[in-house]
PDB file of C-alpha atoms in Angstrom:
ATOM      1  CA  MET B   1      27.309 -20.004  -2.986  1.00 35.00           C
ATOM      2  CA  VAL B   2      28.120 -16.399  -3.842  1.00 34.00           C
ATOM      3  CA  LYS B   3      24.784 -15.960  -5.609  1.00 37.00           C
ATOM      4  CA  TYR B   4      22.924 -17.276  -2.566  1.00 34.00           C
ATOM      5  CA  LYS B   5      24.734 -14.887  -0.236  1.00 35.00           C
ATOM      6  CA  TRP B   6      23.961 -11.993  -2.585  1.00 34.00           C
ATOM      7  CA  ILE B   7      20.290 -12.951  -2.731  1.00 38.00           C
ATOM      8  CA  GLU B   8      20.192 -13.334   1.038  1.00 38.00           C
ATOM      9  CA  LYS B   9      21.726  -9.870   1.519  1.00 35.00           C
ATOM     10  CA  TYR B  10      19.435  -8.426  -1.134  1.00 37.00           C
ATOM     11  CA  TYR B  11      16.424  -9.972   0.604  1.00 39.00           C
ATOM     12  CA  VAL B  12      17.429  -8.362   3.900  1.00 37.00           C
ATOM     13  CA  PHE B  13      17.846  -5.070   2.070  1.00 40.00           C
ATOM     14  CA  LEU B  14      14.380  -5.506   0.605  1.00 44.00           C
ATOM     15  CA  LYS B  15      12.928  -6.102   4.043  1.00 45.00           C
ATOM     16  CA  GLY B  16      13.996  -2.660   5.162  1.00 43.00           C
ATOM     17  CA  VAL B  17      13.462  -0.552   2.079  1.00 36.00           C
ATOM     18  CA  ILE B  18      11.318  -1.714  -0.805  1.00 47.00           C
ATOM     19  CA  PHE B  19       8.179  -3.092   0.797  1.00 50.00           C
ATOM     20  CA  MET B  20       5.218  -0.818   1.058  1.00 55.00           C
ATOM     21  CA  ASN B  21       1.853  -1.902   2.308  1.00 67.00           C
ATOM     22  CA  LEU B  22      -1.281  -1.019   0.439  1.00 73.00           C
ATOM     23  CA  MET B  23      -2.691   1.523   2.856  1.00 80.00           C
ATOM     24  CA  TRP B  24      -6.392   2.280   2.611  1.00 82.00           C
ATOM     25  CA  ASP B  25      -7.392   5.909   2.463  1.00 84.00           C
ATOM     26  CA  SER B  26     -10.063   7.998   0.745  1.00 88.00           C
ATOM     27  CA  ARG B  27      -8.328   8.020  -2.652  1.00 87.00           C
ATOM     28  CA  TRP B  28      -9.166   4.305  -2.992  1.00 88.00           C
ATOM     29  CA  SER B  29     -12.852   4.756  -2.204  1.00 94.00           C
ATOM     30  CA  VAL B  30     -15.226   4.119  -5.087  1.00 95.00           C
ATOM     31  CA  GLY B  31     -18.176   5.454  -3.070  1.00 95.00           C
ATOM     32  CA  VAL B  32     -20.013   2.123  -2.840  1.00 94.00           C
ATOM     33  CA  ASP B  33     -19.775   0.630   0.648  1.00 94.00           C
ATOM     34  CA  LYS B  34     -19.897  -3.004  -0.420  1.00 93.00           C
ATOM     35  CA  ILE B  35     -17.048  -2.564  -2.911  1.00 95.00           C
ATOM     36  CA  ASP B  36     -15.006  -0.337  -0.591  1.00 95.00           C
ATOM     37  CA  ASN B  37     -15.309  -2.798   2.296  1.00 95.00           C
ATOM     38  CA  GLN B  38     -14.216  -5.673   0.082  1.00 93.00           C
ATOM     39  CA  HIS B  39     -11.279  -3.632  -1.218  1.00 93.00           C
ATOM     40  CA  LYS B  40     -10.231  -2.900   2.378  1.00 92.00           C
ATOM     41  CA  GLU B  41     -10.272  -6.644   3.105  1.00 90.00           C
ATOM     42  CA  LEU B  42      -8.248  -7.327  -0.062  1.00 88.00           C
ATOM     43  CA  PHE B  43      -5.658  -4.718   0.935  1.00 88.00           C
ATOM     44  CA  ASP B  44      -5.432  -6.283   4.378  1.00 87.00           C
ATOM     45  CA  ARG B  45      -4.939  -9.789   2.975  1.00 85.00           C
ATOM     46  CA  ILE B  46      -2.403  -8.663   0.387  1.00 83.00           C
ATOM     47  CA  ASN B  47      -0.460  -6.919   3.155  1.00 82.00           C
ATOM     48  CA  LYS B  48      -0.585 -10.089   5.260  1.00 82.00           C
ATOM     49  CA  LEU B  49       0.745 -12.136   2.354  1.00 80.00           C
ATOM     50  CA  VAL B  50       3.632  -9.737   1.749  1.00 78.00           C
ATOM     51  CA  THR B  51       4.377  -9.531   5.491  1.00 79.00           C
ATOM     52  CA  ALA B  52       4.390 -13.326   5.800  1.00 78.00           C
ATOM     53  CA  MET B  53       6.835 -13.625   2.910  1.00 75.00           C
ATOM     54  CA  LYS B  54       8.958 -10.685   4.002  1.00 73.00           C
ATOM     55  CA  SER B  55       9.348 -11.970   7.549  1.00 73.00           C
ATOM     56  CA  GLY B  56      10.245 -15.470   6.403  1.00 69.00           C
ATOM     57  CA  LYS B  57       7.111 -17.133   7.783  1.00 67.00           C
ATOM     58  CA  GLY B  58       6.597 -20.761   7.036  1.00 67.00           C
ATOM     59  CA  LYS B  59       5.383 -22.098   3.741  1.00 75.00           C
ATOM     60  CA  ASP B  60       2.052 -23.139   5.338  1.00 78.00           C
ATOM     61  CA  GLU B  61       1.246 -19.580   6.397  1.00 77.00           C
ATOM     62  CA  VAL B  62       2.017 -18.221   2.936  1.00 78.00           C
ATOM     63  CA  ILE B  63      -0.066 -20.992   1.315  1.00 82.00           C
ATOM     64  CA  ASN B  64      -2.987 -20.324   3.688  1.00 83.00           C
ATOM     65  CA  THR B  65      -2.869 -16.610   2.905  1.00 81.00           C
ATOM     66  CA  LEU B  66      -2.678 -17.303  -0.830  1.00 84.00           C
ATOM     67  CA  ASN B  67      -5.644 -19.692  -0.505  1.00 87.00           C
ATOM     68  CA  PHE B  68      -7.735 -17.076   1.253  1.00 87.00           C
ATOM     69  CA  LEU B  69      -6.705 -14.370  -1.191  1.00 86.00           C
ATOM     70  CA  GLU B  70      -7.621 -16.497  -4.209  1.00 89.00           C
ATOM     71  CA  GLU B  71     -11.019 -17.406  -2.714  1.00 92.00           C
ATOM     72  CA  TYR B  72     -11.769 -13.854  -1.627  1.00 91.00           C
ATOM     73  CA  VAL B  73     -10.798 -12.414  -5.004  1.00 92.00           C
ATOM     74  CA  ILE B  74     -13.288 -14.744  -6.691  1.00 94.00           C
ATOM     75  CA  LYS B  75     -16.041 -13.672  -4.260  1.00 94.00           C
ATOM     76  CA  HIS B  76     -15.214  -9.989  -4.673  1.00 94.00           C
ATOM     77  CA  PHE B  77     -15.065 -10.155  -8.467  1.00 96.00           C
ATOM     78  CA  ASN B  78     -18.318 -12.103  -8.629  1.00 96.00           C
ATOM     79  CA  ASP B  79     -20.027  -9.524  -6.393  1.00 95.00           C
ATOM     80  CA  GLU B  80     -18.657  -6.634  -8.473  1.00 95.00           C
ATOM     81  CA  GLU B  81     -19.639  -8.241 -11.752  1.00 96.00           C
ATOM     82  CA  GLU B  82     -23.136  -8.987 -10.468  1.00 95.00           C
ATOM     83  CA  LEU B  83     -23.558  -5.284  -9.598  1.00 94.00           C
ATOM     84  CA  GLN B  84     -22.320  -4.431 -13.080  1.00 96.00           C
ATOM     85  CA  LYS B  85     -24.795  -6.764 -14.768  1.00 96.00           C
ATOM     86  CA  GLN B  86     -27.716  -5.563 -12.647  1.00 95.00           C
ATOM     87  CA  SER B  87     -26.966  -1.949 -13.501  1.00 95.00           C
ATOM     88  CA  ASN B  88     -26.050  -2.528 -17.179  1.00 96.00           C
ATOM     89  CA  TYR B  89     -22.589  -1.109 -16.603  1.00 97.00           C
ATOM     90  CA  PRO B  90     -21.114  -0.458 -20.081  1.00 97.00           C
ATOM     91  CA  LYS B  91     -17.550  -1.486 -19.153  1.00 96.00           C
ATOM     92  CA  HIS B  92     -18.506  -4.890 -17.744  1.00 96.00           C
ATOM     93  CA  GLU B  93     -16.477  -6.813 -20.340  1.00 97.00           C
ATOM     94  CA  ILE B  94     -13.341  -4.786 -19.624  1.00 96.00           C
ATOM     95  CA  GLN B  95     -13.792  -5.386 -15.893  1.00 96.00           C
ATOM     96  CA  HIS B  96     -14.341  -9.103 -16.444  1.00 96.00           C
ATOM     97  CA  ARG B  97     -11.191  -9.428 -18.586  1.00 96.00           C
ATOM     98  CA  GLU B  98      -9.100  -7.648 -15.952  1.00 95.00           C
ATOM     99  CA  HIS B  99     -10.573  -9.785 -13.187  1.00 95.00           C
ATOM    100  CA  GLU B 100      -9.656 -12.930 -15.112  1.00 96.00           C
ATOM    101  CA  GLU B 101      -6.163 -11.545 -15.667  1.00 92.00           C
ATOM    102  CA  PHE B 102      -5.716 -11.005 -11.924  1.00 91.00           C
ATOM    103  CA  LYS B 103      -6.970 -14.501 -11.054  1.00 93.00           C
ATOM    104  CA  LYS B 104      -4.467 -15.889 -13.559  1.00 91.00           C
ATOM    105  CA  CYS B 105      -1.729 -13.779 -11.992  1.00 87.00           C
ATOM    106  CA  LEU B 106      -2.490 -15.245  -8.557  1.00 87.00           C
ATOM    107  CA  GLU B 107      -2.546 -18.738 -10.039  1.00 88.00           C
ATOM    108  CA  ASP B 108       0.847 -18.166 -11.683  1.00 86.00           C
ATOM    109  CA  LEU B 109       2.325 -16.772  -8.467  1.00 84.00           C
ATOM    110  CA  ARG B 110       1.125 -19.857  -6.604  1.00 85.00           C
ATOM    111  CA  LYS B 111       2.770 -22.159  -9.161  1.00 86.00           C
ATOM    112  CA  VAL B 112       6.056 -20.292  -8.854  1.00 83.00           C
ATOM    113  CA  PHE B 113       5.851 -20.373  -5.053  1.00 81.00           C
ATOM    114  CA  GLU B 114       5.108 -24.097  -5.007  1.00 83.00           C
ATOM    115  CA  THR B 115       8.120 -24.842  -7.206  1.00 85.00           C
ATOM    116  CA  THR B 116      10.676 -22.332  -5.931  1.00 80.00           C
ATOM    117  CA  GLY B 117       9.482 -21.329  -2.478  1.00 78.00           C
ATOM    118  CA  ILE B 118      10.040 -17.862  -1.081  1.00 75.00           C
ATOM    119  CA  SER B 119      12.883 -16.008  -2.730  1.00 72.00           C
ATOM    120  CA  ALA B 120      13.728 -12.355  -3.087  1.00 70.00           C
ATOM    121  CA  VAL B 121      12.656 -12.468  -6.724  1.00 72.00           C
ATOM    122  CA  PHE B 122       9.345 -14.099  -5.824  1.00 75.00           C
ATOM    123  CA  VAL B 123       8.582 -11.527  -3.130  1.00 75.00           C
ATOM    124  CA  ILE B 124       9.416  -8.675  -5.518  1.00 75.00           C
ATOM    125  CA  ASN B 125       7.130 -10.175  -8.165  1.00 74.00           C
ATOM    126  CA  VAL B 126       4.252 -10.556  -5.732  1.00 77.00           C
ATOM    127  CA  GLN B 127       4.671  -7.023  -4.447  1.00 77.00           C
ATOM    128  CA  GLN B 128       4.965  -5.569  -7.938  1.00 78.00           C
ATOM    129  CA  LYS B 129       2.256  -7.518  -9.714  1.00 82.00           C
ATOM    130  CA  ILE B 130      -0.425  -7.524  -7.058  1.00 84.00           C
ATOM    131  CA  SER B 131       0.055  -3.996  -5.768  1.00 81.00           C
ATOM    132  CA  SER B 132       0.347  -2.358  -9.158  1.00 84.00           C
ATOM    133  CA  TRP B 133      -2.623  -4.291 -10.537  1.00 87.00           C
ATOM    134  CA  CYS B 134      -4.838  -3.291  -7.592  1.00 87.00           C
ATOM    135  CA  ARG B 135      -3.821   0.344  -7.765  1.00 85.00           C
ATOM    136  CA  LYS B 136      -4.378   0.571 -11.506  1.00 89.00           C
ATOM    137  CA  HIS B 137      -7.642  -1.377 -11.483  1.00 92.00           C
ATOM    138  CA  ILE B 138      -9.239   0.537  -8.627  1.00 92.00           C
ATOM    139  CA  ILE B 139      -8.186   3.971  -9.892  1.00 90.00           C
ATOM    140  CA  GLU B 140      -8.999   3.379 -13.564  1.00 90.00           C
ATOM    141  CA  LEU B 141     -11.980   1.027 -13.524  1.00 94.00           C
ATOM    142  CA  ASP B 142     -13.545   0.606 -10.095  1.00 96.00           C
ATOM    143  CA  LYS B 143     -13.791   4.340  -9.484  1.00 95.00           C
ATOM    144  CA  ASP B 144     -15.593   4.624 -12.816  1.00 96.00           C
ATOM    145  CA  LEU B 145     -17.916   1.809 -11.731  1.00 96.00           C
ATOM    146  CA  GLY B 146     -18.564   3.581  -8.436  1.00 95.00           C
ATOM    147  CA  ASP B 147     -19.393   6.848 -10.208  1.00 95.00           C
ATOM    148  CA  PHE B 148     -21.695   4.973 -12.586  1.00 96.00           C
ATOM    149  CA  LEU B 149     -23.519   3.193  -9.746  1.00 94.00           C
ATOM    150  CA  ILE B 150     -23.893   6.386  -7.737  1.00 94.00           C
ATOM    151  CA  ASP B 151     -25.257   8.298 -10.759  1.00 93.00           C
ATOM    152  CA  LYS B 152     -27.624   5.448 -11.539  1.00 89.00           C
ATOM    153  CA  SER B 153     -29.042   5.483  -7.992  1.00 87.00           C
ATOM    154  CA  LYS B 154     -29.950   9.179  -8.138  1.00 82.00           C
TER     155      LYS B 154
END
């Protein structure tokens, strides 16, 4: 019982302090409208997932948001990879591996959620894994892709 109370208090603490939404601004832009618009939608959906978990929404709402996120990620990655193939982007394989890694991450998070439900640890993991992956991937790889596509169109 003591552990549960601690987790409950910790979860309330997390609600007020740790959560940060992925806010779209110009630093995330890769300079390709299609990719940028899809990234904006991904940020929005990730924020909705975190908000649903943080505010203690029902399991159905979290599942529905996870479902959408998983489907949208597949669409976005397929679109990105098609652009890469069409333009002979040299880092396509690296992008593909990272995309597969992220899909696996979402799949693993779903499995944990379905077995344990929403817990402070689960919410922290979602926030950490998804947010840090998106930040790193967009800054390190997608911006490079955007630069490549822009240079190629000149």
